[in-house]
Coordinates of C-alpha atoms and ligand atoms in Angstrom, one line a residue:
M1 CA 47.6 108.8 221.7
Y2 CA 45.7 111.3 219.3
D3 CA 44.6 109.8 216.2
I4 CA 45.0 112.5 213.3
A5 CA 43.2 112.0 210.0
L6 CA 45.2 113.6 207.8
I7 CA 43.3 114.8 204.2
M8 CA 46.4 114.6 201.6
G9 CA 44.6 117.0 199.0
D10 CA 44.8 118.0 195.4
G11 CA 47.7 120.4 193.6
I12 CA 49.7 121.3 196.5
G13 CA 48.1 119.5 199.2
P14 CA 50.5 116.2 198.8
E15 CA 53.7 118.5 199.3
I16 CA 52.6 120.1 202.2
S17 CA 50.8 116.9 203.7
E18 CA 54.3 115.5 204.2
S19 CA 55.5 118.6 206.0
A20 CA 53.1 118.3 208.4
V21 CA 53.6 114.2 208.8
S22 CA 57.6 115.2 209.6
V23 CA 56.4 118.2 212.1
L24 CA 54.1 115.4 213.7
E25 CA 56.7 112.8 213.7
I26 CA 59.1 114.8 215.1
I27 CA 56.7 116.1 218.0
N28 CA 56.5 112.0 218.2
D29 CA 60.1 111.3 218.6
R30 CA 61.3 114.2 221.1
F31 CA 57.9 114.9 223.4
K32 CA 56.0 112.5 225.5
L33 CA 53.0 113.4 223.1
K34 CA 52.0 110.9 220.7
F35 CA 50.0 111.6 216.9
S36 CA 49.1 108.1 215.1
I37 CA 48.7 109.3 211.3
N38 CA 46.3 107.5 209.1
R39 CA 46.6 109.6 205.6
V40 CA 42.9 109.6 203.8
E41 CA 42.0 110.7 200.3
A42 CA 39.0 113.7 199.9
G43 CA 38.7 115.9 196.7
D44 CA 39.8 116.2 193.3
K45 CA 41.5 112.7 193.1
A46 CA 39.4 110.9 195.2
L47 CA 36.4 111.9 192.9
N48 CA 38.3 110.8 189.8
E49 CA 39.6 107.5 191.5
T50 CA 36.4 106.4 193.4
G51 CA 33.4 108.6 191.9
Y52 CA 33.2 110.6 195.4
A53 CA 34.8 113.5 196.2
L54 CA 34.4 112.4 200.1
P55 CA 34.7 108.8 200.3
A56 CA 32.8 107.1 203.0
E57 CA 35.9 105.7 204.3
T58 CA 37.3 108.8 204.8
L59 CA 34.2 110.3 206.7
S60 CA 34.6 107.1 209.2
S61 CA 38.0 107.9 209.6
I62 CA 37.4 111.3 210.5
K63 CA 34.7 110.5 213.0
K64 CA 36.7 108.0 214.8
S65 CA 39.8 110.1 214.8
T66 CA 40.7 113.1 217.6
A67 CA 40.7 115.7 215.0
C68 CA 41.4 115.9 211.1
L69 CA 44.0 117.8 209.9
K70 CA 43.4 118.5 206.1
A71 CA 45.3 120.1 202.9
P72 CA 43.4 122.1 200.4
V73 CA 41.6 120.0 197.8
G74 CA 40.8 121.3 194.5
E75 CA 37.7 122.0 192.5
S76 CA 35.1 119.6 194.7
A77 CA 35.9 121.8 197.9
S78 CA 32.3 122.1 198.4
D79 CA 31.7 118.1 198.2
V80 CA 34.2 118.3 200.8
I81 CA 34.8 120.7 203.5
V82 CA 31.4 122.6 202.8
F83 CA 29.6 119.4 203.6
L84 CA 32.0 118.3 206.2
R85 CA 31.5 122.0 207.9
R86 CA 27.8 121.3 207.9
S87 CA 27.3 118.0 208.6
L88 CA 29.9 117.8 211.2
N89 CA 28.8 120.8 212.9
L90 CA 31.9 122.8 213.1
Y91 CA 30.2 125.9 213.5
A92 CA 33.6 128.5 213.9
N93 CA 35.9 128.9 211.4
V94 CA 38.6 130.2 213.2
R95 CA 41.2 132.2 211.1
P96 CA 44.5 133.9 212.9
I97 CA 46.1 136.9 210.9
K98 CA 49.9 137.3 212.3
S99 CA 53.0 139.2 211.1
Y100 CA 55.8 137.5 211.4
P101 CA 59.2 138.8 210.9
N102 CA 61.3 139.4 207.7
M103 CA 58.0 139.2 205.3
S104 CA 57.5 141.5 202.5
A105 CA 54.3 142.3 204.2
L106 CA 51.9 145.0 203.2
K107 CA 51.3 145.9 206.7
N108 CA 53.4 144.7 209.8
N109 CA 52.4 144.1 213.7
I110 CA 49.0 142.6 212.7
D111 CA 47.9 140.3 215.4
F112 CA 44.0 139.7 214.6
V113 CA 41.3 136.9 214.3
I114 CA 38.7 136.3 212.1
V115 CA 35.9 134.4 213.8
R116 CA 33.8 133.3 211.3
E117 CA 30.1 131.6 210.9
N118 CA 30.4 128.4 209.4
T119 CA 27.9 126.5 208.1
E120 CA 25.0 128.6 206.8
D121 CA 25.0 132.0 204.7
L122 CA 24.7 131.7 200.8
Y123 CA 27.3 128.9 201.4
I124 CA 24.3 125.9 202.1
G125 CA 24.4 125.4 198.5
N126 CA 20.6 126.2 198.1
E127 CA 20.6 127.8 194.3
F128 CA 18.2 127.5 191.5
D129 CA 17.1 128.7 188.0
I130 CA 13.9 131.1 188.1
N131 CA 14.0 131.0 184.5
D132 CA 17.0 130.6 181.2
D133 CA 18.1 133.7 182.1
A134 CA 18.2 134.3 185.9
S135 CA 19.1 132.3 189.0
I136 CA 18.7 132.8 192.7
A137 CA 20.6 131.9 196.0
I138 CA 19.2 131.8 199.2
R139 CA 20.7 133.2 202.0
L140 CA 20.1 131.6 205.7
I141 CA 21.2 133.3 208.9
S142 CA 19.7 132.0 211.7
K143 CA 19.8 133.5 215.5
K144 CA 20.9 130.0 217.3
A145 CA 24.2 130.2 214.7
S146 CA 24.6 133.7 215.1
K147 CA 24.5 133.5 219.2
Q148 CA 26.9 130.8 218.9
I149 CA 29.2 132.4 216.6
A150 CA 29.1 135.7 218.9
S151 CA 29.7 133.6 222.0
Y152 CA 32.6 131.7 220.3
A153 CA 34.0 135.3 219.4
C154 CA 33.7 136.8 222.8
N155 CA 35.3 134.1 224.2
T156 CA 38.1 133.9 221.8
A157 CA 38.7 137.9 223.0
K158 CA 38.6 137.3 226.4
Y159 CA 41.0 134.2 225.9
R160 CA 43.5 136.5 224.1
N161 CA 42.9 139.1 226.5
I162 CA 44.6 141.7 224.0
L163 CA 42.2 144.9 222.9
N164 CA 39.2 142.4 224.5
K165 CA 37.2 143.7 221.5
V166 CA 34.9 142.1 219.3
T167 CA 34.1 143.7 215.8
C168 CA 30.3 142.6 214.2
V169 CA 31.0 142.7 210.1
H170 CA 28.0 142.8 207.8
K171 CA 25.8 144.7 205.2
S172 CA 22.7 145.0 207.5
N173 CA 21.7 148.7 205.5
V174 CA 21.0 146.4 202.6
M175 CA 20.7 142.7 204.0
K176 CA 18.0 144.3 206.7
K177 CA 16.1 140.7 207.6
T178 CA 19.4 138.7 207.6
D179 CA 22.4 140.9 208.4
G180 CA 19.9 142.8 210.8
L181 CA 19.8 139.7 212.6
F182 CA 23.2 138.4 212.6
L183 CA 24.3 142.3 214.2
K184 CA 21.4 142.3 216.6
T185 CA 22.5 138.9 218.0
C186 CA 25.9 139.3 217.9
E187 CA 24.9 142.9 220.0
M188 CA 22.8 141.2 222.5
V189 CA 25.5 138.4 223.1
S190 CA 28.6 141.0 223.6
K191 CA 26.3 142.4 226.4
T192 CA 26.6 139.3 228.3
Y193 CA 30.4 139.6 228.8
S194 CA 31.5 142.5 230.9
N195 CA 34.8 143.1 229.6
I196 CA 33.9 143.1 226.1
K197 CA 34.1 145.7 223.7
F198 CA 31.4 145.5 221.3
E199 CA 31.5 147.6 217.9
S200 CA 30.0 147.1 214.6
M201 CA 31.4 147.5 210.8
Y202 CA 30.1 147.3 207.3
V203 CA 32.0 144.9 205.5
D204 CA 33.0 147.2 202.7
A205 CA 34.5 149.6 205.4
C206 CA 36.2 146.4 207.4
A207 CA 37.6 145.7 203.8
M208 CA 39.2 149.1 203.4
N209 CA 40.2 149.3 207.4
I210 CA 42.3 145.6 207.6
I211 CA 44.5 147.9 204.8
R212 CA 44.4 150.9 206.2
N213 CA 44.5 150.2 210.1
P214 CA 44.5 146.5 210.9
E215 CA 45.9 146.6 214.3
K216 CA 42.7 148.3 215.4
F217 CA 41.3 144.9 215.0
D218 CA 41.1 142.2 217.6
V219 CA 38.2 140.2 217.1
I220 CA 36.0 139.9 214.1
V221 CA 32.9 138.2 213.9
T222 CA 31.0 138.0 211.1
T223 CA 29.0 135.5 208.5
N224 CA 30.0 132.7 205.9
M225 CA 31.0 134.1 202.6
F226 CA 32.6 137.5 204.1
G227 CA 35.0 136.0 206.4
D228 CA 35.8 134.1 203.7
I229 CA 36.4 137.0 201.6
L230 CA 38.1 139.0 204.3
S231 CA 40.6 136.5 205.5
D232 CA 42.3 135.9 202.3
E233 CA 42.4 139.7 202.2
A234 CA 44.0 139.8 205.6
A235 CA 46.4 136.8 204.9
Q236 CA 48.1 138.6 202.0
I237 CA 48.1 142.0 203.4
S238 CA 50.5 140.4 206.7
G239 CA 52.6 138.6 203.9
S240 CA 51.4 135.7 201.8
L241 CA 47.8 133.1 201.8
G242 CA 50.9 130.5 202.6
I243 CA 51.0 131.1 206.1
A244 CA 47.9 131.7 207.1
P245 CA 46.0 128.4 209.3
S246 CA 42.5 127.8 210.4
A247 CA 40.5 125.6 212.0
N248 CA 36.8 124.3 211.8
I249 CA 35.5 123.9 215.2
G250 CA 32.5 122.5 216.6
D251 CA 31.6 120.5 219.9
K252 CA 32.3 117.2 219.1
Y253 CA 34.7 117.6 216.0
A254 CA 37.4 119.8 214.9
I255 CA 39.5 119.7 211.1
F256 CA 42.5 122.2 211.1
E257 CA 43.3 123.6 207.4
P258 CA 45.2 126.2 205.6
I259 CA 42.7 129.0 204.3
H260 CA 44.6 128.8 201.0
G261 CA 43.3 126.4 197.9
A262 CA 45.1 123.6 196.0
A263 CA 47.3 126.5 194.2
F264 CA 47.3 124.3 190.9
D265 CA 50.0 127.1 189.2
I266 CA 52.7 126.0 191.9
A267 CA 51.7 122.0 192.5
G268 CA 54.7 119.7 191.5
K269 CA 57.5 122.8 191.6
K270 CA 58.4 122.3 195.1
I271 CA 58.0 126.0 195.9
A272 CA 54.8 125.6 198.2
N273 CA 54.9 127.4 201.8
P274 CA 54.2 124.7 204.1
I275 CA 53.8 127.4 207.0
S276 CA 50.2 127.4 206.6
I277 CA 49.6 123.9 207.5
I278 CA 52.7 123.8 210.2
L279 CA 50.5 126.7 212.3
S280 CA 47.6 124.6 211.5
I281 CA 48.9 121.8 213.4
K282 CA 49.7 125.0 215.8
M283 CA 46.2 125.5 216.2
M284 CA 45.1 121.5 216.6
L285 CA 47.8 121.2 219.7
D286 CA 45.7 124.2 221.3
W287 CA 42.5 123.0 220.8
I288 CA 43.7 119.5 222.2
G289 CA 45.3 121.2 225.0
I290 CA 42.5 122.8 226.1
K291 CA 39.5 119.8 225.1
Y292 CA 42.0 117.2 226.7
N293 CA 43.4 119.2 229.6
D294 CA 46.7 118.5 228.0
N295 CA 49.0 120.6 229.4
E296 CA 52.2 118.9 226.7
A297 CA 49.9 119.8 224.0
S298 CA 49.7 123.3 225.2
A299 CA 53.6 124.0 225.4
V300 CA 54.5 122.4 222.4
S301 CA 52.0 124.1 220.3
K302 CA 54.4 126.9 221.2
V303 CA 57.4 124.8 220.3
V304 CA 56.1 124.7 216.9
E305 CA 55.5 128.3 216.6
N306 CA 58.7 129.6 217.9
A307 CA 60.2 127.2 215.7
V308 CA 58.5 128.7 212.5
Y309 CA 59.4 132.3 213.9
N310 CA 62.9 131.4 214.5
T311 CA 63.1 130.1 210.9
I312 CA 61.6 133.0 208.9
N313 CA 63.9 135.3 211.8
K314 CA 67.4 133.8 209.9
N315 CA 65.6 134.9 206.6
I316 CA 65.0 131.0 205.8
K317 CA 61.9 131.5 203.5
T318 CA 60.1 130.0 200.3
K319 CA 59.4 132.1 197.2
D320 CA 55.9 133.4 198.1
I321 CA 57.5 135.4 200.9
G322 CA 60.7 136.3 199.2
G323 CA 63.1 133.8 199.9
N324 CA 64.2 130.8 197.8
Y325 CA 64.0 127.6 200.3
T326 CA 61.9 124.6 198.8
T327 CA 59.2 123.1 200.6
N328 CA 61.2 120.6 202.0
E329 CA 64.1 122.6 202.6
F330 CA 62.1 125.1 204.7
T331 CA 60.4 122.0 206.5
K332 CA 63.8 120.5 207.7
E333 CA 64.8 123.8 209.0
V334 CA 61.5 124.4 210.8
I335 CA 62.0 120.5 212.1
N336 CA 65.6 121.1 212.9
R337 CA 64.5 123.8 215.7
I338 CA 62.1 122.1 217.1
Q339 CA 64.7 118.7 217.5
L340 CA 66.4 121.6 219.4
M341 CA 64.2 124.0 221.2
Q342 CA 64.5 123.4 224.9
Ligands
ATP401 P1 40.3 128.8 196.8 O1 39.3 129.4 196.0 O2 40.0 127.1 196.9 O3 40.4 129.0 198.3 P2 41.9 130.4 195.7 O4 41.8 130.2 193.6 O5 41.8 131.4 196.3 O6 41.4 128.9 195.8 P3 44.7 129.3 196.2 O7 45.2 128.4 195.8 O8 44.3 129.4 197.1 O9 43.8 130.0 195.0 O10 45.7 130.3 195.4 C1 45.9 132.0 195.2 C2 47.3 132.1 195.1 O11 47.9 132.2 196.2 C3 47.8 131.6 194.0 O12 48.9 132.1 193.3 C4 49.0 130.5 194.9 O13 49.9 130.0 194.2 C5 49.3 131.3 196.4 N1 49.4 130.0 197.1 C6 48.6 129.7 197.9 N2 49.1 128.8 198.5 C7 50.1 129.1 198.4 C8 51.4 128.4 199.6 N3 50.9 127.8 200.4 N4 52.9 128.5 199.5 C9 52.8 129.6 198.2 N5 51.6 130.1 197.7 C10 50.8 130.0 197.8

């Protein structure tokens, strides 16, 4: 039995969380694999109700669980996920970008992964005013964290075994100290992998190439803020932010979540795309499969992904990707396919 702490979140968070619960329940029904789901609160609603965006019970529940599945939270995101990434040392933020059929996407045939350093950079939140008219933010890049993320990226390229290539994305011509260190460290780590090709690219060139020729990427390794921005761009090019999952991985803990925010503009309209959280479950199953040597979890991961693929392939889609199915109707279609799949 794997214990899952489920952060229900804000905006469309509770709607897509219910989709996630339905998927975990059908897995419980159909397979030997079993999950217990503990719904926990964090985010704007928790802040209003308890005075804390991340209540102590939520943090303790995450620490006691096998993994955490998290729906997006609203304005208090930095007090929730940015805090969790740093305090639980979830150093790798893994964001697969993949084409699915029948998308009104800018580009098809995309299959790459953004591996983003998750604990440093400008996101450490160390900002202060120097006078009434100017403020300063501190950018932290360390050799230790750069080494850790570079190894993670090289291992990801090796495991994928597609192009066996790592592209280090940076701006070392301007940020000579911080990105200079990041680039040098990534290159050094890549040399310890005999079959990995290493290339480097400025972040502005990368933003352009993600649109121009995304098929040339395999694994992108980058710093925290660049990774945040590039992954939203890449997700939209492959179809919608609503289909993009992510994983925050550390040596002890892991949190799986959609890359998008709380999408307040569509909250309550029943049109949110639940694929992002369903594919986050797929990533969680992959992680459980490797960490606990659980072959069934790895197999069920494929079942979940195929169910999503087959659903979209039949042109069953939510509004953001050109369909008219509601969140619940779409989720039911995926569940039916999980139920029927061999
Ligand atoms: P954050 O800064 O917290 O990541 P954001 O300001 O980038 O948030 P999002 O909440 O991610 O904004 O939403 C960006 C756009 O993508 C919105 O128009 C939103 O409706 C759309 N969107 C995001 N997630 C989904 C989803 N699951 N289904 C459909 N549309 C979505």
